PDB file of N, CA and C in Angstrom:
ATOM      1  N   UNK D   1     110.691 186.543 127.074  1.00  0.00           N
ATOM      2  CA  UNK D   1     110.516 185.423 126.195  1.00  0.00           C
ATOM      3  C   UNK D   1     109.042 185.254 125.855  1.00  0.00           C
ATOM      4  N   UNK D   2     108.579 184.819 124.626  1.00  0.00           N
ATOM      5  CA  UNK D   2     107.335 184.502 124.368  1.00  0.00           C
ATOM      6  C   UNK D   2     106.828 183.194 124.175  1.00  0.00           C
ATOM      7  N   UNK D   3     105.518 182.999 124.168  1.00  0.00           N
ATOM      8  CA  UNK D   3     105.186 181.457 124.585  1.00  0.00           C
ATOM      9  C   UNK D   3     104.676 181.009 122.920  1.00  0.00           C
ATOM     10  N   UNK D   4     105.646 181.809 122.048  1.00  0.00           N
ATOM     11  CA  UNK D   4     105.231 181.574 120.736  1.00  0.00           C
ATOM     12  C   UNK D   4     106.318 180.150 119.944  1.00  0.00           C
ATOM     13  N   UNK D   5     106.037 179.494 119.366  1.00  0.00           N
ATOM     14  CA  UNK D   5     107.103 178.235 119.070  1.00  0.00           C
ATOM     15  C   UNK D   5     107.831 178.938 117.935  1.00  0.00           C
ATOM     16  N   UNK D   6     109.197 178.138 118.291  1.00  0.00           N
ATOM     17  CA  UNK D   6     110.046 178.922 116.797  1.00  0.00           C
ATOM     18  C   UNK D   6     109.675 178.676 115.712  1.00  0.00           C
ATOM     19  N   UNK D   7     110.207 179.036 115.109  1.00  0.00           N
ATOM     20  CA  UNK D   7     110.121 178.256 113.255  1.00  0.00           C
ATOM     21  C   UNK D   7     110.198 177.510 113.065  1.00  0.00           C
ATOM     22  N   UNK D   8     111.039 176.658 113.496  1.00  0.00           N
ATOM     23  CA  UNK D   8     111.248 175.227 113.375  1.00  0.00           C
ATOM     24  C   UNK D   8     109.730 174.096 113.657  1.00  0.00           C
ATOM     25  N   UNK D   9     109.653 174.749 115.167  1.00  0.00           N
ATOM     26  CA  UNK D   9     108.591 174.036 115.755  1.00  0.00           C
ATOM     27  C   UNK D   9     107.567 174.207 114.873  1.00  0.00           C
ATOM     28  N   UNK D  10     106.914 175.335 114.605  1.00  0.00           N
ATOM     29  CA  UNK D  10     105.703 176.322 114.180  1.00  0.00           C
ATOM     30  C   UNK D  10     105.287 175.535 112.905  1.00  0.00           C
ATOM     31  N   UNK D  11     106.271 174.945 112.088  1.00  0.00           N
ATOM     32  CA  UNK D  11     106.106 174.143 110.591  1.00  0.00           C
ATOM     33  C   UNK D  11     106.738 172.866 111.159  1.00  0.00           C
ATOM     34  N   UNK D  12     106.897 172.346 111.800  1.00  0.00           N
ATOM     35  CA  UNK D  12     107.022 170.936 111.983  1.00  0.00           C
ATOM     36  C   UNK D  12     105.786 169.967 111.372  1.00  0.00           C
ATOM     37  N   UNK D  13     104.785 170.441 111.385  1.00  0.00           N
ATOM     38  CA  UNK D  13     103.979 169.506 110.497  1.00  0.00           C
ATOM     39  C   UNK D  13     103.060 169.957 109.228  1.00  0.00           C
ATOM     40  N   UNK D  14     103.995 170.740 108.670  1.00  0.00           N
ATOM     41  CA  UNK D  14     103.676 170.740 107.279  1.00  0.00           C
ATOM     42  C   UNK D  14     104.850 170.431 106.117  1.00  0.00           C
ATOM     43  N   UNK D  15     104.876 169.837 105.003  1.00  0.00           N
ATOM     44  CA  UNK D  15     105.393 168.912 104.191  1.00  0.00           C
ATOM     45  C   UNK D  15     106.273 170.204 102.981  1.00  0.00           C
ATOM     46  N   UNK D  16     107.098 169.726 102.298  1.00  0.00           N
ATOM     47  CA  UNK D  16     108.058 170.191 101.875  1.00  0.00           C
ATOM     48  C   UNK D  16     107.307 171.384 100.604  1.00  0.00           C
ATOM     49  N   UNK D  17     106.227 171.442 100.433  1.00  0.00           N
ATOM     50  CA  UNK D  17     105.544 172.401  99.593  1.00  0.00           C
ATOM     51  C   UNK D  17     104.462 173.287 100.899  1.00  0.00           C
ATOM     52  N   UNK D  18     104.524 173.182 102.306  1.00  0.00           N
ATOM     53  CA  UNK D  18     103.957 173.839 103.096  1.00  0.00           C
ATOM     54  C   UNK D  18     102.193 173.679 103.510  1.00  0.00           C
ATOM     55  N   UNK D  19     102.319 171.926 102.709  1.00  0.00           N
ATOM     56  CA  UNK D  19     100.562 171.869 103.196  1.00  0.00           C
ATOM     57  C   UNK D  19     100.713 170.854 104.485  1.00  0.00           C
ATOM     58  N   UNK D  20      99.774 171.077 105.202  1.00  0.00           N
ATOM     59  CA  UNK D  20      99.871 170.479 106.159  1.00  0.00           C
ATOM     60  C   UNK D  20      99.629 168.757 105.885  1.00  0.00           C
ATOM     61  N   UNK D  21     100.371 168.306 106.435  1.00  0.00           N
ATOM     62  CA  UNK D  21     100.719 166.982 106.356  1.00  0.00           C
ATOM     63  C   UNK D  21      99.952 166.175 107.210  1.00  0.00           C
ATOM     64  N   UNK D  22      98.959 164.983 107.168  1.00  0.00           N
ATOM     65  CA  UNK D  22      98.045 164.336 107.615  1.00  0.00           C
ATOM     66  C   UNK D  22      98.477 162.700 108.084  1.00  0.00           C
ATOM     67  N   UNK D  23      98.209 162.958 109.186  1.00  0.00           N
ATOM     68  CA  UNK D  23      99.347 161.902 109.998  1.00  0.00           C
ATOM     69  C   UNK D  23      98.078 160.217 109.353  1.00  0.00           C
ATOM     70  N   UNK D  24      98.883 159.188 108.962  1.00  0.00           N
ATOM     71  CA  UNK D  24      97.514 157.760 108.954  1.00  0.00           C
ATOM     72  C   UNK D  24      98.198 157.621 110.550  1.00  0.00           C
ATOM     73  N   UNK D  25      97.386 156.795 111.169  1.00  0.00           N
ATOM     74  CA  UNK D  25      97.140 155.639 112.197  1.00  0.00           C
ATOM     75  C   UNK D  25      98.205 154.560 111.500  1.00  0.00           C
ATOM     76  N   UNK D  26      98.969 153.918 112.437  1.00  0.00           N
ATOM     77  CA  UNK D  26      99.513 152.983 112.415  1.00  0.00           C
ATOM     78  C   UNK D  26      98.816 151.827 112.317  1.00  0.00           C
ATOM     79  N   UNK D  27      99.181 150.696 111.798  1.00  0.00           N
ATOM     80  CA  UNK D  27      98.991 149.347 112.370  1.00  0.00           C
ATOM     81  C   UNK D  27      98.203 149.230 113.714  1.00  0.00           C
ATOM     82  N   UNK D  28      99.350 149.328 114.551  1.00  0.00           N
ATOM     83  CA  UNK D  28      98.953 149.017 116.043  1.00  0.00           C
ATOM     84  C   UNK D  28      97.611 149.951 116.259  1.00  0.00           C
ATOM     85  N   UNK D  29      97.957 150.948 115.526  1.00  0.00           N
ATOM     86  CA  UNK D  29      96.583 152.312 116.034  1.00  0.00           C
ATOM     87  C   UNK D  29      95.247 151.578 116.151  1.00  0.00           C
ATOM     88  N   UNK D  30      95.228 150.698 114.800  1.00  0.00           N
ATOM     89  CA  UNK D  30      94.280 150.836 114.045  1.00  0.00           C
ATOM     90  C   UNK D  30      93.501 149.337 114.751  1.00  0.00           C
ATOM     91  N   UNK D  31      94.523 148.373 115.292  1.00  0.00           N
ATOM     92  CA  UNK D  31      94.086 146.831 115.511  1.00  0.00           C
ATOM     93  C   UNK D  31      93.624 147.575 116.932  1.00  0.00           C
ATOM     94  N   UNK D  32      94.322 148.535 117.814  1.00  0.00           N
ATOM     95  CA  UNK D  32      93.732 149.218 118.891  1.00  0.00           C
ATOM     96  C   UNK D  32      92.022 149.937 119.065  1.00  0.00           C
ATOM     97  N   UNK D  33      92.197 150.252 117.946  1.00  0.00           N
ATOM     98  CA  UNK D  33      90.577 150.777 117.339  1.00  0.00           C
ATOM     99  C   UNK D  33      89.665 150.067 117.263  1.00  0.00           C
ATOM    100  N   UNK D  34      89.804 149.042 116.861  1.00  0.00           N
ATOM    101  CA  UNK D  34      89.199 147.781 116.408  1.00  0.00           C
ATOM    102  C   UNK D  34      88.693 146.847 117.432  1.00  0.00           C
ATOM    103  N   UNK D  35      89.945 146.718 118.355  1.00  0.00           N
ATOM    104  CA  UNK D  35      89.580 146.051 119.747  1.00  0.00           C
ATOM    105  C   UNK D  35      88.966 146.371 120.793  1.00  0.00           C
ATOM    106  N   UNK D  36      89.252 147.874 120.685  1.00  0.00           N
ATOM    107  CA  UNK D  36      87.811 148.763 121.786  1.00  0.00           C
ATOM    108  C   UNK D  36      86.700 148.339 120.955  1.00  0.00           C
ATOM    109  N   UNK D  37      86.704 148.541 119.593  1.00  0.00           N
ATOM    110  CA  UNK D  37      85.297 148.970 119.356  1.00  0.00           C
ATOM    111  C   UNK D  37      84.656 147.685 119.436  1.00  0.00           C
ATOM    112  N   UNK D  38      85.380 146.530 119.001  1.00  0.00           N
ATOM    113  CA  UNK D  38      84.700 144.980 119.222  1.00  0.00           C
ATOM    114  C   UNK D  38      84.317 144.634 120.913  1.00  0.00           C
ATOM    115  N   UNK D  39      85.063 145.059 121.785  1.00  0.00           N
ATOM    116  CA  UNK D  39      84.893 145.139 123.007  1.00  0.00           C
ATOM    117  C   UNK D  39      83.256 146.308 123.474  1.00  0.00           C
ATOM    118  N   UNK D  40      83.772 147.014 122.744  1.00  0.00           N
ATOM    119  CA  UNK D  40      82.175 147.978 123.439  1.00  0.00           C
ATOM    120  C   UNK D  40      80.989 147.443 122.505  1.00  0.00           C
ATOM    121  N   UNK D  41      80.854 146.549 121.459  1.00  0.00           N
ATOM    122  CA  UNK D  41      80.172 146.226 121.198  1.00  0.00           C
ATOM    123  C   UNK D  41      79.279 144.642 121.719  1.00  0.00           C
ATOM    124  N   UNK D  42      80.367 144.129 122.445  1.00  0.00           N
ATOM    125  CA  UNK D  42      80.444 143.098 123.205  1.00  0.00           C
ATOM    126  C   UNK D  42      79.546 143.701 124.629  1.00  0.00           C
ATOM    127  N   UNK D  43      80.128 144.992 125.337  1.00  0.00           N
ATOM    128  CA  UNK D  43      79.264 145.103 126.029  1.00  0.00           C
ATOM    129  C   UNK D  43      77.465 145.508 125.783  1.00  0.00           C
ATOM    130  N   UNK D  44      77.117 146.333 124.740  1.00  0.00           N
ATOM    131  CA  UNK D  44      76.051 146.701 124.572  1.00  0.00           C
ATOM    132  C   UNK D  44      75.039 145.273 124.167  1.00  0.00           C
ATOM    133  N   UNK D  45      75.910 144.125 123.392  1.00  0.00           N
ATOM    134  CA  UNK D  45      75.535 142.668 123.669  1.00  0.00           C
ATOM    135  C   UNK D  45      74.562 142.612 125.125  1.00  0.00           C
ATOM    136  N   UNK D  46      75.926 142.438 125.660  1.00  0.00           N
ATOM    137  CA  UNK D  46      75.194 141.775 127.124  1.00  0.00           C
ATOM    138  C   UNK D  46      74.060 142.768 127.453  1.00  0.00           C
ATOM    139  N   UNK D  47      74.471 144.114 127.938  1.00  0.00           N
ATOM    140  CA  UNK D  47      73.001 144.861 127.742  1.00  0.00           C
ATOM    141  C   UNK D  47      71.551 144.138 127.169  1.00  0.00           C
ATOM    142  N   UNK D  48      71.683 144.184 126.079  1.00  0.00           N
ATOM    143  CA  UNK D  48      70.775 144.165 124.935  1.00  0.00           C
ATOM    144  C   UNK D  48      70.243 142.700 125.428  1.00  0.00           C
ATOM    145  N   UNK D  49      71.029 141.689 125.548  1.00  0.00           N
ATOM    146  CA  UNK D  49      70.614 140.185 125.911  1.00  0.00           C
ATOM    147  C   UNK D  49      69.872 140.411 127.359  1.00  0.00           C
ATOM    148  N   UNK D  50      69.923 141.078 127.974  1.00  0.00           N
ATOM    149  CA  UNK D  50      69.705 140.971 129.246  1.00  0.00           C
ATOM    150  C   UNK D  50      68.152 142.199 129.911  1.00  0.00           C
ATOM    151  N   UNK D  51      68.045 143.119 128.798  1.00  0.00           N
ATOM    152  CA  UNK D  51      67.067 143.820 128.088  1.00  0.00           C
ATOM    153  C   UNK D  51      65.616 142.725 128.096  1.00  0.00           C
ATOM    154  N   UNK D  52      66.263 142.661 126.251  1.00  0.00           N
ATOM    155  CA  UNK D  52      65.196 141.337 125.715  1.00  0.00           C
ATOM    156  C   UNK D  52      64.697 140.729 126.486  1.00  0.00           C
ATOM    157  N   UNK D  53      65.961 139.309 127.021  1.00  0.00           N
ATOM    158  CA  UNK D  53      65.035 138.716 127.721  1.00  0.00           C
ATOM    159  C   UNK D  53      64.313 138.918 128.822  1.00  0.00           C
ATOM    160  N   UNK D  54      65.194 139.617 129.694  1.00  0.00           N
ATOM    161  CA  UNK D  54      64.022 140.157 130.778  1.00  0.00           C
ATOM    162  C   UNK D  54      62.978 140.774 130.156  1.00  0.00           C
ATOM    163  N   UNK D  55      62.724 141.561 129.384  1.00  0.00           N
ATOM    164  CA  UNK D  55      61.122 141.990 128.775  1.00  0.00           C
ATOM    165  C   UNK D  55      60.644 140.899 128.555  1.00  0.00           C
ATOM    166  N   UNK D  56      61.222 139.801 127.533  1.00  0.00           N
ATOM    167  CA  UNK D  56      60.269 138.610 127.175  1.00  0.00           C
ATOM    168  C   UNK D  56      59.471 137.722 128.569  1.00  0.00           C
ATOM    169  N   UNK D  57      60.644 137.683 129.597  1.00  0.00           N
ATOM    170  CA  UNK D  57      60.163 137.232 130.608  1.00  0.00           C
ATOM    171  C   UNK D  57      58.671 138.368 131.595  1.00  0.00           C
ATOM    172  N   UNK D  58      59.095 139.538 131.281  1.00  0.00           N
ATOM    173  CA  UNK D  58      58.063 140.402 132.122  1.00  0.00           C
ATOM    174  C   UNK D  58      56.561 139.808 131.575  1.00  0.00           C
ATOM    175  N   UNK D  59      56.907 140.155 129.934  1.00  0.00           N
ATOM    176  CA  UNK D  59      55.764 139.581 129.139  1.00  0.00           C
ATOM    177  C   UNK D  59      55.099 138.762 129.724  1.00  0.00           C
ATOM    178  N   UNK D  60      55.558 137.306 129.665  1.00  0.00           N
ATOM    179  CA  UNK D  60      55.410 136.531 129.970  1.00  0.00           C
ATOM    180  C   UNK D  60      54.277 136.339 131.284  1.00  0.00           C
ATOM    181  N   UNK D  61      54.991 136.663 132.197  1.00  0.00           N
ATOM    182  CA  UNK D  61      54.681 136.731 133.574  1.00  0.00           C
ATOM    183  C   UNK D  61      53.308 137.750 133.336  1.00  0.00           C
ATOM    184  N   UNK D  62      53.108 138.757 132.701  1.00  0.00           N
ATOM    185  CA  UNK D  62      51.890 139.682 132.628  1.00  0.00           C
ATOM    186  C   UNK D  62      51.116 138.481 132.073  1.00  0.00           C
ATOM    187  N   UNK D  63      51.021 137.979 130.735  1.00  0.00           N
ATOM    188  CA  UNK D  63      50.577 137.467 130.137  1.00  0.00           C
ATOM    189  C   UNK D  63      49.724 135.939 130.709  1.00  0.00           C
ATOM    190  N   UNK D  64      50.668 135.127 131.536  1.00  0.00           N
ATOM    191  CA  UNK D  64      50.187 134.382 132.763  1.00  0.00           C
ATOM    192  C   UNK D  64      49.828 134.699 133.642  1.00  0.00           C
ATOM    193  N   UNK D  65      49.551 136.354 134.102  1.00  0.00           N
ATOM    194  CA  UNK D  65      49.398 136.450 135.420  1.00  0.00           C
ATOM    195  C   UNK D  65      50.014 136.287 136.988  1.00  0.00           C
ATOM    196  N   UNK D  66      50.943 136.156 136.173  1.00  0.00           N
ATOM    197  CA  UNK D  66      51.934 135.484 137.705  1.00  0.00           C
ATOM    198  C   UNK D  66      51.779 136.865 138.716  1.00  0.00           C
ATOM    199  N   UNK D  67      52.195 136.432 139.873  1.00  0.00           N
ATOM    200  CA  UNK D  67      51.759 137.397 141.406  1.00  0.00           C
ATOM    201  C   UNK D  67      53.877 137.567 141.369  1.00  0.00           C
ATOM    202  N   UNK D  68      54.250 136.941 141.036  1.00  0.00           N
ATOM    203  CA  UNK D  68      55.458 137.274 141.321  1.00  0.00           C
ATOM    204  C   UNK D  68      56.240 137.277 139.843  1.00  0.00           C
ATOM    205  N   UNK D  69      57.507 137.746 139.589  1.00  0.00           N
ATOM    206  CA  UNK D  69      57.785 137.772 138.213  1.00  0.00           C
ATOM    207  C   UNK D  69      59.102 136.647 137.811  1.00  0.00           C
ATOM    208  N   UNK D  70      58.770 135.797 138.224  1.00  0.00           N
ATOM    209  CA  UNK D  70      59.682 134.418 138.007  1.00  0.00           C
ATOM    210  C   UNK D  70      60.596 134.378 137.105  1.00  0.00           C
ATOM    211  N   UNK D  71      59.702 134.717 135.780  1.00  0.00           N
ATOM    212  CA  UNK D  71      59.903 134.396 134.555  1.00  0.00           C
ATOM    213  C   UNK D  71      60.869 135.422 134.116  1.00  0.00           C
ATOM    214  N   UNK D  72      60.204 136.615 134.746  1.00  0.00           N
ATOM    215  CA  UNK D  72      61.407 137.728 134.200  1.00  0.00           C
ATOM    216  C   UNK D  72      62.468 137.828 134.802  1.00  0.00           C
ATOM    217  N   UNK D  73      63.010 137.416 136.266  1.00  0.00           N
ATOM    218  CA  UNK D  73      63.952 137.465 136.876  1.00  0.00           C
ATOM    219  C   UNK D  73      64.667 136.239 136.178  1.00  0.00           C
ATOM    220  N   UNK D  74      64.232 135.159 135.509  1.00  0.00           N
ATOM    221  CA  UNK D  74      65.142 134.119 135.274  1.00  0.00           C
ATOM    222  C   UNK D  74      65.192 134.558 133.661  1.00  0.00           C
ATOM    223  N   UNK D  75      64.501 135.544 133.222  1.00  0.00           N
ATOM    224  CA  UNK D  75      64.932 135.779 131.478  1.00  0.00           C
ATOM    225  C   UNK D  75      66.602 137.058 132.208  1.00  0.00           C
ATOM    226  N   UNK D  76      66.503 137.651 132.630  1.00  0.00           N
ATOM    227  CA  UNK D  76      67.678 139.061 133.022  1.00  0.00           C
ATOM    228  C   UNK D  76      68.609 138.270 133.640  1.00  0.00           C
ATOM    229  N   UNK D  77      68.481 136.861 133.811  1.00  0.00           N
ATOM    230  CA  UNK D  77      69.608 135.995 134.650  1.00  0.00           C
ATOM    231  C   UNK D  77      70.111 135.413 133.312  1.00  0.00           C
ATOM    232  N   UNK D  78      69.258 134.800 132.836  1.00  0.00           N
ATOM    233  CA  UNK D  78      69.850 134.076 131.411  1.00  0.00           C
ATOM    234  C   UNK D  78      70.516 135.020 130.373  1.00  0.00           C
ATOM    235  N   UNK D  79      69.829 136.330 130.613  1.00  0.00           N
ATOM    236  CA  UNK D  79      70.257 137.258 129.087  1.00  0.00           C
ATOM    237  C   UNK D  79      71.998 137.409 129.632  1.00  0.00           C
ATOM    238  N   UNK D  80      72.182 138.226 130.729  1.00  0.00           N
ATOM    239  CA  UNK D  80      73.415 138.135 131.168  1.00  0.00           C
ATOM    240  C   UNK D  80      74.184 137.157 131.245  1.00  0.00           C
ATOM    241  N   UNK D  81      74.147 135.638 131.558  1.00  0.00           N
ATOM    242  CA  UNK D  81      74.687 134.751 131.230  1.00  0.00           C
ATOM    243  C   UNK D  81      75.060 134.214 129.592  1.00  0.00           C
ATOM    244  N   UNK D  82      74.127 134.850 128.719  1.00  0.00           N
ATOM    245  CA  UNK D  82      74.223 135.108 127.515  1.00  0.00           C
ATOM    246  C   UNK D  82      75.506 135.883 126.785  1.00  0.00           C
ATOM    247  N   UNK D  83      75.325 137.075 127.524  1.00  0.00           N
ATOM    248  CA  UNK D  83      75.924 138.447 127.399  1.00  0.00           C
ATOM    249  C   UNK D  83      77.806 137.717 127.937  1.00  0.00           C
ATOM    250  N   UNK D  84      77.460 137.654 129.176  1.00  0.00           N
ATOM    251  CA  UNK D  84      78.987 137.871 129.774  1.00  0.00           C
ATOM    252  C   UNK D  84      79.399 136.093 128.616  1.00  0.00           C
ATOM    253  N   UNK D  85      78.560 134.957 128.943  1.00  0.00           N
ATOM    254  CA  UNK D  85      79.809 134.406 127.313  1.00  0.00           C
ATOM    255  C   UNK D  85      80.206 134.844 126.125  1.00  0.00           C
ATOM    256  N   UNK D  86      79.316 136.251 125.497  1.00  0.00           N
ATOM    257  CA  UNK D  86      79.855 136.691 124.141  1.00  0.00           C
ATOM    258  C   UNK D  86      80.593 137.279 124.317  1.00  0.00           C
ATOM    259  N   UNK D  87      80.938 138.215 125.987  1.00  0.00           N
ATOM    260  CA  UNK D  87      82.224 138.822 125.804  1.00  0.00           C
ATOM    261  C   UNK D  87      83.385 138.292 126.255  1.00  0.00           C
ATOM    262  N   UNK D  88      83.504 137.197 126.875  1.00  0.00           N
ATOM    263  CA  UNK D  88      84.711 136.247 126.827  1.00  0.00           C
ATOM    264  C   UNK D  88      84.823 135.240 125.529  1.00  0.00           C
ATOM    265  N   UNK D  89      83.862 135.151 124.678  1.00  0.00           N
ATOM    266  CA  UNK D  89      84.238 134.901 123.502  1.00  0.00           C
ATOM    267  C   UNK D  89      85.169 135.967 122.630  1.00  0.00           C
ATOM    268  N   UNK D  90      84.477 137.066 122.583  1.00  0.00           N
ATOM    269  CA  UNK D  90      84.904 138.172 122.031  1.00  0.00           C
ATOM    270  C   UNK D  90      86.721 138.339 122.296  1.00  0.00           C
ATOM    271  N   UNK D  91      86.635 138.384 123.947  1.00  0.00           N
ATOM    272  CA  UNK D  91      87.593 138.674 124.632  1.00  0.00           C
ATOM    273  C   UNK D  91      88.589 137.906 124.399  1.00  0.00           C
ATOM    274  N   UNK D  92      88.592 136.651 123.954  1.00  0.00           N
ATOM    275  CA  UNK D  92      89.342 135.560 124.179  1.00  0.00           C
ATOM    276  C   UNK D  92      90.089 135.331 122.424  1.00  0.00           C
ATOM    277  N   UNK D  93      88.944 136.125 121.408  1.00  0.00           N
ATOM    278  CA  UNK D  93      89.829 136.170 120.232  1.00  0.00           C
ATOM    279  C   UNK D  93      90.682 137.116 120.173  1.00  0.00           C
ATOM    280  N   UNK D  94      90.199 138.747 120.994  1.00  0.00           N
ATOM    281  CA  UNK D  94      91.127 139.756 120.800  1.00  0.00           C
ATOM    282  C   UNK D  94      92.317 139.599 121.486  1.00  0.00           C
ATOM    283  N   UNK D  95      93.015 138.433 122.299  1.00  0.00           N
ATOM    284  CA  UNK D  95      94.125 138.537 123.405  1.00  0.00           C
ATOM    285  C   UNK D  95      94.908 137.639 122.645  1.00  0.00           C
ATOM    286  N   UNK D  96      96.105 138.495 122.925  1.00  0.00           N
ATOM    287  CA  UNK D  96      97.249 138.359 121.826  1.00  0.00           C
ATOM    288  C   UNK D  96      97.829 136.656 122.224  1.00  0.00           C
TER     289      UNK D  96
END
C-alpha cells in the first residue's frame, strides 16, 4: 500500500474547474482573532505602563539625587497597577 491519498482525497480542495479553493475564516474564526489580538495588546499595555513609568520615576530619582530609588519603585508599582486595570477592562468587554 502507498502513503499516497486517493483521488478523491488528493482534489478534495480544489473547486469544480480544478483551482484550488481558498478557505475565509468564519465568524467565530475571526471574533477569535480579534480577541487574542486585543488581549496581547492589553498585555504589551501593562508592559509599556510599567516601562515608562518606572523610567520616569528612575529619572526622577537621578535627577533629585535620591540614595535610594523611591520614586522609581513606586512609578513600576503604579505603571502595573495601570496595566493590570486595562487588561481587566479589556478582559471584561471581550467575555461573552
Amino acid at each position: 500500500m502507498t502513503d499516497q491519498p486517493s483521488s478523491d482525497e488528493a482534489h478534495s480542495d480544489l473547486d469544480s474547474e480544478g483551482k484550488e479553493r481558498l478557505s475565509t475564516p468564519s465568524r467565530r474564526d475571526r471574533r477569535v482573532r480579534q480577541d487574542t489580538m486585543r488581549l496581547a495588546s492589553a498585555g504589551f499595555e501593562l508592559a509599556s505602563f510599567a516601562l515608562i513609568l518606572g523610567a520616569i520615576g528612575y529619572g526622577v530619582d537621578s535627577w533629585r539625587e535620591h540614595s535610594t530609588p523611591y520614586v522609581a519603585i513606586a512609578g513600576l508599582l503604579f505603571g502595573f497597577s495601570l496595566g493590570f486595570y486595562r487588561l481587566i477592562q479589556i478582559a471584561n468587554r471581550i467575555s461573552p
